[in-house]
Amino acid sequence: MTWAPITVDATHFYLQVYFWIIVAVLGGLFLLMTFVQGGQTLFHTSKTEMEERAILNSLGRKWELTFTTLVLFGGALYAAFPLFYSVSFGGAYWVWMLILFAFVLQAVSYEYMNKPNNLIGKGAYKFFLYFNGVVGMVLIGAAVGTFFTGSNFTYDPVTRVLEWGTAKDGFNLRGLEAAIDFKHGAWFNLAMGVLVFAAARILGALWLINDIDNNEFPELIERLRGVVKRCFVILLVALLVVLYGLLTLKGYAYDIHDPTGKVYLEPGKYLHNLLSFGAIPLILFLAGLVLFVWGVFVTAFKGSNKGIWFSGLGIVLIGIIVFVIAGLFGTPFYPSYADLQSSLTIQNSSGSKYTLEVMAWVSVAVPFVLGYIIWVWYQMKKQGPITREEIQDPESHAY
Amino acid sequence: MHVDLTMLEWARAQFAMTALFHFFFVPFTLGMSFIVAFFETIYVKTGKQEWKEITQFWQLIFGINFALGLSTGIIHEFEFGTNWSTYSWVVGDLFGAPLAVEGIVAFFMEATFAAISFFGWKRVSKGVHLASTWLLAIGSNLSALWILIANGFMQHPSNEFGFFNIDTSRLEMTNFWALITQPVAQVKFLHVVSAGYTLASIFVLGISSLYLLKGKHVEFAKKSATVAAAFGLISSIFVAVIGDEHAYEVANTQPTKIASAEGLYVGERGAPIVAFGIPKNLKATEVTSNDEGFVFKIELPKMLSLLGKRDPNAFVPGLRDLVNGNSEYGIWPLSKLAAVGKEAKNDLLKYHEAKKAGDTAAMEAAKADFYKVIWEDPKTGIKLTKADLIGYGYFANPNIDPNLIYPPVPPVFYAFHIMVALGFWFILLFILAYVSIMKGTFVENRLVQKLAVISVPLPWIATSFGWMTAEIGRQPWTVFGVLPTAESVTPIALQNVQATFFMFLTAFVILGIAELKILFTVVKNGPKGAH
């Protein structure tokens, strides 16, 4: 089955590119916000109740950021690329359901954990936060991995029949095969999952070091610096596997000018994408890596508490480039290894030109949204880090 | 597409469960966000510590519910993809846009300013804090606006803002402004948010009354009850007024819903409203009079015609007319609608076969047939094309029972009537409370206090039944008259849906009980040291 891109209209195409860039930016910002999830897996670094509450209150004031970014990421994909929304969420059913489950539990845990009479006890809510931080991050990483390795589906746009698990030698675990089907890149997906998890943990530790009073909690801060060092080693291993995969895996490709939209495999496709546009993607990717590593270095070895800002900016750049090379330059962003021609590209899975135009106008609001988010962060942080006094203040809404 | 009907029912049950659970918290937080903002405004204006205590107590209760409301909301957004993927693709162009706008302009505002409102008491100035509390309230209500715009489209898809594109085989947007200003969505939004304000007001009035009955926190309770009674009185009256307008919109856009809600099997001029009754679940095609449809009923003559058509003598179609047709009033039978819908489906297939073969002439012919005007309103000039009826093509199978074209009568009837009855009770309760407060006798008026306490759970019943009226009443469509529910679901094995159903059910039961226990503890402890 071969099906043509929805349109060859130039304006429509540029809007599709524009929205993929927005998705990439949201993806990058989402990766930054995962410091909340990463931080949630660091409760064991606290040795006293006060240290634990310092971690809880630092993350609890930011938990909504990952959550809202995920919601917005979903909303933007729904509006701009509804076929992806339909195929991926309906197809990789279990992956998304488990991610959802992990996030539903998260929000409540902060609010309920230390409330008297909370039914299942503090430990259960803490487990929910670990679950969100580990399972949620690994699954999201693995799901992003399938943007490169492909998924096991066929789709007919006319009859709207979606079949998941049709490859003769494949599995039908509604998305979970991405983590066990090694013939189709499960090793890459898992490495991506570990990479996202390790990055989230490093960002979480960097955030806590920045947000908790270093003078009042010196031992906790030292233990968190240790986490940064250890997780960085894990991250490096996962990163090497991912980079090896990106350079050696055959990439999915199509010609944006070909009205049939025929998809084929191309060796070194993702490296080619990195070298596109005068190697700007590669330069930004490397800049992101350098910033991320610098943030880790100054925190782990120089005693700085500002590492989150370098590593945070670095991860945003890395995230943007990862999404850019997955979806632009004639690359199907949601490829199918069961049937190459069912693969989704920004052209054949997008909303109509009119809807994208309307949404482009709406997207003008995004800088304002970013503006007030930064303002709120500034307002909350300008009074200094989180202190014992604030946590114990009966008038504060502390967790 | 072959759909496992058992799976379809499980998918529906799962969505109903998550929606209902989510809806326990959302209207409450919509109302509480404003009540908290009112209290904080008074605190900032007067500078009195007691108002700060009041604000923080109700904010704590707001926060407990806000967390669960926010977290369950995400399930909805993603469930459209996981369980209703065909729906998502067919209508994503129209439905996804308001959802994305909600995320950008409302949800972020709500969540971001919640951080200052909850945690900024000592970190920002009074003015910044108050502004954040108001922005949190505005953001919450804007979220509801965008979601209900999306829902309004599902209730009444109109040619004014969308059309079925033969090339992409899906509904596409043509006018965003028309989509967001559609009357069905606007009245629905006003009805839902004002119901939320009423709900929160009754909660605050009820808890304040509980304290007064126990002789605890008397000054706190008096002040809280005063604000709640004033806000609740205005809100509850507005709910009824806008509810009437909502019913009028529904009667003119979803005749099967209003007929089911009133148990009207046979259309009548000067149709009555059933004030009280026990309806039967009959097949409309076999009913000959409206009396057959009830075990027992008490009617208010001509009121349904007045409500639905703004004319006490107007004709209101019954379910039988909507299935069998009624030539006197220009109502087409289902068989005719289905036949045209089937033709539209065939034109669509012909178009795509011709496209595949590269036969341009055949493509144009099929397209012309597909968009052929089959009816035109002589008064308004509104045209109906075959494409508009493509959804009815799914009912062209002679083996399909035509009585499936409307929702089951008893659940819609009971949900609607209980909601309306409770709505009137809330107005009466607020009048009693407000008059008592104005007279200065509320602290001693144990009868009103007891009534307020007993009434605390009732608005949750009313809002849930209101939601059921709207959503069960829309069946068998996800997008009314365009996309049947059976065609919207993700084709997936039954076991997957059952497993996720129980996964979420377990989580909801545990979290729901936990939330209630925490809530009871907070209420028991009272405003002192609320945080």
PDB file of C-alpha atoms in Angstrom, chain A residues 2-4 6 26 33 53 57 60-65 67-94 96-98 100-101 103-109 111-113 115-120 125 128 155-163 173-174 211 348-356 358-359 362-363 365-366 369 372-377 379-387 390 393-399, chain B residues 1 14 25 49 52 56 59-60 63-68 70-113 115-116 118-125 128 132 161 164 168-170 172-177 348-349 352 356 394 483 487 490-493 495-497 499-501 503-504 507-511 513-515 517-518 521-522 525 529-531:
ATOM      1  CA  THR A   2       1.352   3.391  -0.959  1.00  0.00           C
ATOM      2  CA  TRP A   3      -0.418   6.559  -0.152  1.00  0.00           C
ATOM      3  CA  ALA A   4       0.395  10.068  -1.138  1.00  0.00           C
ATOM      4  CA  ILE A   6      -2.148  14.796   2.052  1.00  0.00           C
ATOM      5  CA  LEU A  26       7.890  20.960  23.587  1.00  0.00           C
ATOM      6  CA  MET A  33      10.870  19.250  33.248  1.00  0.00           C
ATOM      7  CA  ARG A  53      10.466  16.871  53.293  1.00  0.00           C
ATOM      8  CA  ASN A  57       8.626  20.378  48.957  1.00  0.00           C
ATOM      9  CA  GLY A  60       6.131  19.397  44.884  1.00  0.00           C
ATOM     10  CA  ARG A  61       6.130  23.040  43.844  1.00  0.00           C
ATOM     11  CA  LYS A  62       7.078  22.075  40.320  1.00  0.00           C
ATOM     12  CA  TRP A  63       5.287  18.768  39.739  1.00  0.00           C
ATOM     13  CA  GLU A  64       2.690  20.370  37.511  1.00  0.00           C
ATOM     14  CA  LEU A  65       5.319  21.445  34.976  1.00  0.00           C
ATOM     15  CA  PHE A  67       2.415  17.183  33.791  1.00  0.00           C
ATOM     16  CA  THR A  68       1.218  20.263  31.931  1.00  0.00           C
ATOM     17  CA  THR A  69       3.990  19.959  29.334  1.00  0.00           C
ATOM     18  CA  LEU A  70       2.902  16.367  28.707  1.00  0.00           C
ATOM     19  CA  VAL A  71      -0.714  17.499  28.365  1.00  0.00           C
ATOM     20  CA  LEU A  72       0.304  20.269  25.985  1.00  0.00           C
ATOM     21  CA  PHE A  73       2.560  17.885  24.054  1.00  0.00           C
ATOM     22  CA  GLY A  74      -0.440  15.557  23.681  1.00  0.00           C
ATOM     23  CA  GLY A  75      -2.769  18.422  22.731  1.00  0.00           C
ATOM     24  CA  ALA A  76      -0.344  19.812  20.148  1.00  0.00           C
ATOM     25  CA  LEU A  77       0.123  16.385  18.583  1.00  0.00           C
ATOM     26  CA  TYR A  78      -3.645  15.841  18.551  1.00  0.00           C
ATOM     27  CA  ALA A  79      -4.313  19.116  16.774  1.00  0.00           C
ATOM     28  CA  ALA A  80      -1.327  19.125  14.425  1.00  0.00           C
ATOM     29  CA  PHE A  81      -0.794  15.410  13.732  1.00  0.00           C
ATOM     30  CA  PRO A  82      -4.049  13.649  14.605  1.00  0.00           C
ATOM     31  CA  LEU A  83      -3.193  10.502  12.672  1.00  0.00           C
ATOM     32  CA  PHE A  84      -0.137   9.996  14.867  1.00  0.00           C
ATOM     33  CA  TYR A  85      -2.358  10.461  17.907  1.00  0.00           C
ATOM     34  CA  SER A  86      -4.726   7.854  16.591  1.00  0.00           C
ATOM     35  CA  VAL A  87      -2.159   5.285  15.438  1.00  0.00           C
ATOM     36  CA  SER A  88       0.343   5.555  18.264  1.00  0.00           C
ATOM     37  CA  PHE A  89      -2.044   5.847  21.188  1.00  0.00           C
ATOM     38  CA  GLY A  90      -4.509   3.311  19.811  1.00  0.00           C
ATOM     39  CA  GLY A  91      -1.718   0.995  18.664  1.00  0.00           C
ATOM     40  CA  ALA A  92       0.969   1.149  21.332  1.00  0.00           C
ATOM     41  CA  TYR A  93      -1.889   0.914  23.814  1.00  0.00           C
ATOM     42  CA  TRP A  94      -0.069  -0.536  26.793  1.00  0.00           C
ATOM     43  CA  TRP A  96       0.647   4.863  26.806  1.00  0.00           C
ATOM     44  CA  MET A  97      -1.720   3.371  29.382  1.00  0.00           C
ATOM     45  CA  LEU A  98       1.168   2.634  31.720  1.00  0.00           C
ATOM     46  CA  LEU A 100      -0.819   7.575  31.968  1.00  0.00           C
ATOM     47  CA  PHE A 101      -1.169   5.453  35.055  1.00  0.00           C
ATOM     48  CA  PHE A 103       1.279  10.225  35.881  1.00  0.00           C
ATOM     49  CA  VAL A 104      -2.169   9.967  37.488  1.00  0.00           C
ATOM     50  CA  LEU A 105      -0.596   8.611  40.657  1.00  0.00           C
ATOM     51  CA  GLN A 106       2.056  11.309  40.733  1.00  0.00           C
ATOM     52  CA  ALA A 107      -0.092  14.388  41.177  1.00  0.00           C
ATOM     53  CA  VAL A 108      -2.038  13.031  44.099  1.00  0.00           C
ATOM     54  CA  SER A 109       0.997  11.681  45.918  1.00  0.00           C
ATOM     55  CA  GLU A 111      -0.771  16.460  48.048  1.00  0.00           C
ATOM     56  CA  TYR A 112      -1.706  13.389  50.066  1.00  0.00           C
ATOM     57  CA  MET A 113       1.595  11.909  51.258  1.00  0.00           C
ATOM     58  CA  LYS A 115      -1.748  14.471  55.146  1.00  0.00           C
ATOM     59  CA  PRO A 116      -3.145  12.733  58.222  1.00  0.00           C
ATOM     60  CA  ASN A 117      -5.511   9.825  57.542  1.00  0.00           C
ATOM     61  CA  ASN A 118      -4.307   9.343  53.982  1.00  0.00           C
ATOM     62  CA  LEU A 119      -5.541   5.708  53.805  1.00  0.00           C
ATOM     63  CA  ILE A 120      -2.547   3.872  52.336  1.00  0.00           C
ATOM     64  CA  TYR A 125       2.617   7.469  47.931  1.00  0.00           C
ATOM     65  CA  PHE A 128       3.932   5.983  43.423  1.00  0.00           C
ATOM     66  CA  TYR A 155      -2.638   1.509   8.485  1.00  0.00           C
ATOM     67  CA  ASP A 156      -5.003   2.093   5.585  1.00  0.00           C
ATOM     68  CA  PRO A 157      -6.054   5.755   5.448  1.00  0.00           C
ATOM     69  CA  VAL A 158      -9.172   5.122   3.357  1.00  0.00           C
ATOM     70  CA  THR A 159     -10.714   2.278   5.324  1.00  0.00           C
ATOM     71  CA  ARG A 160      -9.103   3.615   8.522  1.00  0.00           C
ATOM     72  CA  VAL A 161      -8.136   0.089   9.497  1.00  0.00           C
ATOM     73  CA  LEU A 162      -5.228   0.011  11.922  1.00  0.00           C
ATOM     74  CA  GLU A 163      -3.594  -3.358  12.540  1.00  0.00           C
ATOM     75  CA  LEU A 173       1.945  -6.690  22.844  1.00  0.00           C
ATOM     76  CA  ARG A 174       0.351  -3.379  21.848  1.00  0.00           C
ATOM     77  CA  ASP A 211      16.641  24.677  45.282  1.00  0.00           C
ATOM     78  CA  ASN A 348       0.531  12.375   5.646  1.00  0.00           C
ATOM     79  CA  SER A 349      -0.465  12.560   9.304  1.00  0.00           C
ATOM     80  CA  SER A 350      -1.139  16.265   9.778  1.00  0.00           C
ATOM     81  CA  GLY A 351      -4.297  18.254  10.279  1.00  0.00           C
ATOM     82  CA  SER A 352      -5.776  20.307   7.460  1.00  0.00           C
ATOM     83  CA  LYS A 353      -4.100  23.464   6.233  1.00  0.00           C
ATOM     84  CA  TYR A 354      -6.841  25.605   7.781  1.00  0.00           C
ATOM     85  CA  THR A 355      -6.489  23.997  11.197  1.00  0.00           C
ATOM     86  CA  LEU A 356      -2.723  24.379  11.120  1.00  0.00           C
ATOM     87  CA  VAL A 358      -5.474  28.650  13.045  1.00  0.00           C
ATOM     88  CA  MET A 359      -3.199  26.807  15.421  1.00  0.00           C
ATOM     89  CA  VAL A 362      -2.783  30.394  18.572  1.00  0.00           C
ATOM     90  CA  SER A 363       0.885  29.463  18.941  1.00  0.00           C
ATOM     91  CA  ALA A 365       0.484  32.791  22.772  1.00  0.00           C
ATOM     92  CA  VAL A 366       3.340  30.402  23.539  1.00  0.00           C
ATOM     93  CA  VAL A 369       2.973  31.443  28.405  1.00  0.00           C
ATOM     94  CA  TYR A 372       4.685  34.048  32.834  1.00  0.00           C
ATOM     95  CA  ILE A 373       6.091  30.618  33.700  1.00  0.00           C
ATOM     96  CA  ILE A 374       9.568  32.193  33.966  1.00  0.00           C
ATOM     97  CA  TRP A 375       8.100  35.086  35.962  1.00  0.00           C
ATOM     98  CA  VAL A 376       6.441  32.688  38.391  1.00  0.00           C
ATOM     99  CA  TRP A 377       9.685  30.730  38.793  1.00  0.00           C
ATOM    100  CA  GLN A 379       8.968  35.146  41.980  1.00  0.00           C
ATOM    101  CA  MET A 380       9.114  31.861  43.860  1.00  0.00           C
ATOM    102  CA  LYS A 381      12.885  31.568  43.806  1.00  0.00           C
ATOM    103  CA  LYS A 382      13.927  35.146  44.513  1.00  0.00           C
ATOM    104  CA  GLN A 383      13.302  34.684  48.248  1.00  0.00           C
ATOM    105  CA  GLY A 384      16.054  32.081  48.276  1.00  0.00           C
ATOM    106  CA  PRO A 385      16.195  28.309  48.668  1.00  0.00           C
ATOM    107  CA  ILE A 386      13.844  26.121  50.664  1.00  0.00           C
ATOM    108  CA  THR A 387      14.600  26.244  54.370  1.00  0.00           C
ATOM    109  CA  GLU A 390       9.487  27.340  55.684  1.00  0.00           C
ATOM    110  CA  ASP A 393       5.792  27.023  59.143  1.00  0.00           C
ATOM    111  CA  PRO A 394       2.189  26.206  60.109  1.00  0.00           C
ATOM    112  CA  GLU A 395       0.917  28.876  57.725  1.00  0.00           C
ATOM    113  CA  SER A 396       2.725  27.571  54.678  1.00  0.00           C
ATOM    114  CA  HIS A 397       1.142  25.037  52.333  1.00  0.00           C
ATOM    115  CA  ALA A 398       4.123  22.710  52.822  1.00  0.00           C
ATOM    116  CA  TYR A 399       3.912  19.023  51.938  1.00  0.00           C
TER     117      TYR A 399
ATOM    118  CA  MET B   1     -14.770  -2.133  10.273  1.00  0.00           C
ATOM    119  CA  GLN B  14     -14.098   2.807  30.946  1.00  0.00           C
ATOM    120  CA  PHE B  25     -13.658  17.063  41.219  1.00  0.00           C
ATOM    121  CA  GLN B  49      -6.034  37.866  59.819  1.00  0.00           C
ATOM    122  CA  LYS B  52      -6.624  34.918  55.773  1.00  0.00           C
ATOM    123  CA  GLN B  56      -6.299  29.205  53.694  1.00  0.00           C
ATOM    124  CA  GLN B  59      -7.773  26.709  49.805  1.00  0.00           C
ATOM    125  CA  LEU B  60      -6.528  23.564  51.509  1.00  0.00           C
ATOM    126  CA  GLY B  63      -5.937  21.847  46.814  1.00  0.00           C
ATOM    127  CA  ILE B  64      -6.863  18.310  47.852  1.00  0.00           C
ATOM    128  CA  ASN B  65      -9.489  18.186  45.106  1.00  0.00           C
ATOM    129  CA  PHE B  66      -7.438  20.141  42.583  1.00  0.00           C
ATOM    130  CA  ALA B  67      -4.704  17.478  42.588  1.00  0.00           C
ATOM    131  CA  LEU B  68      -7.116  14.663  41.811  1.00  0.00           C
ATOM    132  CA  LEU B  70      -5.966  17.715  37.422  1.00  0.00           C
ATOM    133  CA  SER B  71      -4.433  14.260  37.431  1.00  0.00           C
ATOM    134  CA  THR B  72      -7.552  12.464  36.219  1.00  0.00           C
ATOM    135  CA  GLY B  73      -7.979  15.036  33.442  1.00  0.00           C
ATOM    136  CA  ILE B  74      -4.908  13.728  31.672  1.00  0.00           C
ATOM    137  CA  ILE B  75      -6.581  10.327  31.274  1.00  0.00           C
ATOM    138  CA  HIS B  76      -9.283  11.876  29.138  1.00  0.00           C
ATOM    139  CA  GLU B  77      -6.934  13.548  26.764  1.00  0.00           C
ATOM    140  CA  PHE B  78      -5.002  10.361  26.147  1.00  0.00           C
ATOM    141  CA  GLU B  79      -7.996   8.015  26.269  1.00  0.00           C
ATOM    142  CA  PHE B  80      -9.295   9.652  23.105  1.00  0.00           C
ATOM    143  CA  GLY B  81      -6.204   8.205  21.453  1.00  0.00           C
ATOM    144  CA  THR B  82      -5.924   4.894  23.264  1.00  0.00           C
ATOM    145  CA  ASN B  83      -9.560   3.754  23.276  1.00  0.00           C
ATOM    146  CA  TRP B  84     -11.144   5.985  20.627  1.00  0.00           C
ATOM    147  CA  SER B  85      -8.433   6.162  18.011  1.00  0.00           C
ATOM    148  CA  THR B  86     -10.762   6.060  14.997  1.00  0.00           C
ATOM    149  CA  TYR B  87     -12.682   8.972  16.472  1.00  0.00           C
ATOM    150  CA  SER B  88      -9.411  10.830  17.019  1.00  0.00           C
ATOM    151  CA  TRP B  89      -8.398  10.512  13.404  1.00  0.00           C
ATOM    152  CA  VAL B  90     -11.810  11.250  11.883  1.00  0.00           C
ATOM    153  CA  VAL B  91     -12.524  14.359  13.952  1.00  0.00           C
ATOM    154  CA  GLY B  92      -9.061  15.261  15.264  1.00  0.00           C
ATOM    155  CA  ASP B  93      -8.941  18.300  13.026  1.00  0.00           C
ATOM    156  CA  LEU B  94     -11.941  19.808  14.796  1.00  0.00           C
ATOM    157  CA  PHE B  95     -11.639  18.241  18.223  1.00  0.00           C
ATOM    158  CA  GLY B  96      -7.874  18.475  18.659  1.00  0.00           C
ATOM    159  CA  ALA B  97      -7.683  22.227  18.077  1.00  0.00           C
ATOM    160  CA  PRO B  98      -9.701  23.348  21.131  1.00  0.00           C
ATOM    161  CA  LEU B  99      -7.904  20.725  23.186  1.00  0.00           C
ATOM    162  CA  ALA B 100      -4.538  22.162  22.173  1.00  0.00           C
ATOM    163  CA  VAL B 101      -5.726  25.723  22.834  1.00  0.00           C
ATOM    164  CA  GLU B 102      -6.896  24.600  26.255  1.00  0.00           C
ATOM    165  CA  GLY B 103      -3.407  23.295  26.956  1.00  0.00           C
ATOM    166  CA  ILE B 104      -1.679  26.457  25.761  1.00  0.00           C
ATOM    167  CA  VAL B 105      -3.835  29.260  27.090  1.00  0.00           C
ATOM    168  CA  ALA B 106      -5.717  27.784  30.036  1.00  0.00           C
ATOM    169  CA  PHE B 107      -4.192  24.659  31.538  1.00  0.00           C
ATOM    170  CA  PHE B 108      -0.735  26.174  31.875  1.00  0.00           C
ATOM    171  CA  MET B 109      -2.182  29.314  33.443  1.00  0.00           C
ATOM    172  CA  GLU B 110      -4.152  27.235  35.922  1.00  0.00           C
ATOM    173  CA  ALA B 111      -1.236  25.015  36.901  1.00  0.00           C
ATOM    174  CA  THR B 112       1.422  27.731  36.936  1.00  0.00           C
ATOM    175  CA  PHE B 113      -0.452  30.197  39.103  1.00  0.00           C
ATOM    176  CA  ALA B 115       2.148  27.244  42.484  1.00  0.00           C
ATOM    177  CA  ILE B 116       2.101  30.854  43.706  1.00  0.00           C
ATOM    178  CA  PHE B 118      -0.550  27.511  47.208  1.00  0.00           C
ATOM    179  CA  PHE B 119       3.092  28.126  48.107  1.00  0.00           C
ATOM    180  CA  GLY B 120       3.594  31.848  47.697  1.00  0.00           C
ATOM    181  CA  TRP B 121       2.001  33.166  50.902  1.00  0.00           C
ATOM    182  CA  LYS B 122       5.412  34.086  52.292  1.00  0.00           C
ATOM    183  CA  ARG B 123       7.310  34.383  49.025  1.00  0.00           C
ATOM    184  CA  VAL B 124       5.396  37.050  47.091  1.00  0.00           C
ATOM    185  CA  SER B 125       3.584  40.277  47.936  1.00  0.00           C
ATOM    186  CA  VAL B 128       0.884  39.279  43.479  1.00  0.00           C
ATOM    187  CA  SER B 132      -2.324  34.595  41.170  1.00  0.00           C
ATOM    188  CA  PHE B 161     -17.467  25.255  11.101  1.00  0.00           C
ATOM    189  CA  PHE B 164     -16.440  15.996   5.564  1.00  0.00           C
ATOM    190  CA  THR B 168      -8.957  12.661   3.560  1.00  0.00           C
ATOM    191  CA  SER B 169     -12.142  10.783   4.609  1.00  0.00           C
ATOM    192  CA  ARG B 170     -12.439  12.896   7.726  1.00  0.00           C
ATOM    193  CA  GLU B 172     -12.115  19.138   8.803  1.00  0.00           C
ATOM    194  CA  MET B 173     -12.441  22.599  10.247  1.00  0.00           C
ATOM    195  CA  THR B 174     -13.536  25.503   8.065  1.00  0.00           C
ATOM    196  CA  ASN B 175     -14.245  28.287  10.570  1.00  0.00           C
ATOM    197  CA  PHE B 176     -12.558  28.419  13.967  1.00  0.00           C
ATOM    198  CA  TRP B 177     -14.536  31.446  15.128  1.00  0.00           C
ATOM    199  CA  LEU B 348     -16.566   7.958  -1.088  1.00  0.00           C
ATOM    200  CA  LEU B 349     -15.310   4.489  -2.006  1.00  0.00           C
ATOM    201  CA  HIS B 352     -10.872   6.620  -3.769  1.00  0.00           C
ATOM    202  CA  LYS B 356      -6.046   4.948  -7.087  1.00  0.00           C
ATOM    203  CA  TYR B 394     -23.678   2.796   9.159  1.00  0.00           C
ATOM    204  CA  LEU B 483     -19.954   9.399  13.664  1.00  0.00           C
ATOM    205  CA  GLU B 487     -17.271   3.275  14.546  1.00  0.00           C
ATOM    206  CA  THR B 490     -10.038   1.480  18.786  1.00  0.00           C
ATOM    207  CA  PRO B 491     -10.083  -2.013  17.293  1.00  0.00           C
ATOM    208  CA  ILE B 492      -8.352  -3.827  20.109  1.00  0.00           C
ATOM    209  CA  ALA B 493      -8.700  -7.116  21.989  1.00  0.00           C
ATOM    210  CA  GLN B 495      -8.865  -8.248  27.370  1.00  0.00           C
ATOM    211  CA  ASN B 496      -6.767  -5.112  26.959  1.00  0.00           C
ATOM    212  CA  VAL B 497      -9.723  -2.843  27.656  1.00  0.00           C
ATOM    213  CA  ALA B 499      -7.458  -4.970  32.107  1.00  0.00           C
ATOM    214  CA  THR B 500      -7.074  -1.193  31.886  1.00  0.00           C
ATOM    215  CA  PHE B 501     -10.639  -0.747  33.133  1.00  0.00           C
ATOM    216  CA  MET B 503      -6.434  -0.932  36.577  1.00  0.00           C
ATOM    217  CA  PHE B 504      -8.045   2.496  36.665  1.00  0.00           C
ATOM    218  CA  ALA B 507      -6.704   3.398  41.382  1.00  0.00           C
ATOM    219  CA  PHE B 508      -9.885   5.488  41.469  1.00  0.00           C
ATOM    220  CA  VAL B 509     -11.386   3.563  44.380  1.00  0.00           C
ATOM    221  CA  ILE B 510      -8.205   3.870  46.435  1.00  0.00           C
ATOM    222  CA  LEU B 511      -7.605   7.514  45.576  1.00  0.00           C
ATOM    223  CA  ILE B 513     -11.420   6.867  49.509  1.00  0.00           C
ATOM    224  CA  ALA B 514      -8.098   8.485  50.390  1.00  0.00           C
ATOM    225  CA  GLU B 515      -9.377  11.872  49.266  1.00  0.00           C
ATOM    226  CA  LYS B 517     -10.645  10.430  54.440  1.00  0.00           C
ATOM    227  CA  ILE B 518      -8.272  13.382  54.125  1.00  0.00           C
ATOM    228  CA  THR B 521      -9.968  14.881  58.649  1.00  0.00           C
ATOM    229  CA  VAL B 522      -9.401  18.443  57.441  1.00  0.00           C
ATOM    230  CA  ASN B 525      -9.783  19.590  62.470  1.00  0.00           C
ATOM    231  CA  GLY B 529      -3.736  25.293  61.662  1.00  0.00           C
ATOM    232  CA  ALA B 530      -5.302  24.160  58.420  1.00  0.00           C
ATOM    233  CA  HIS B 531      -1.949  23.768  56.749  1.00  0.00           C
TER     234      HIS B 531
END
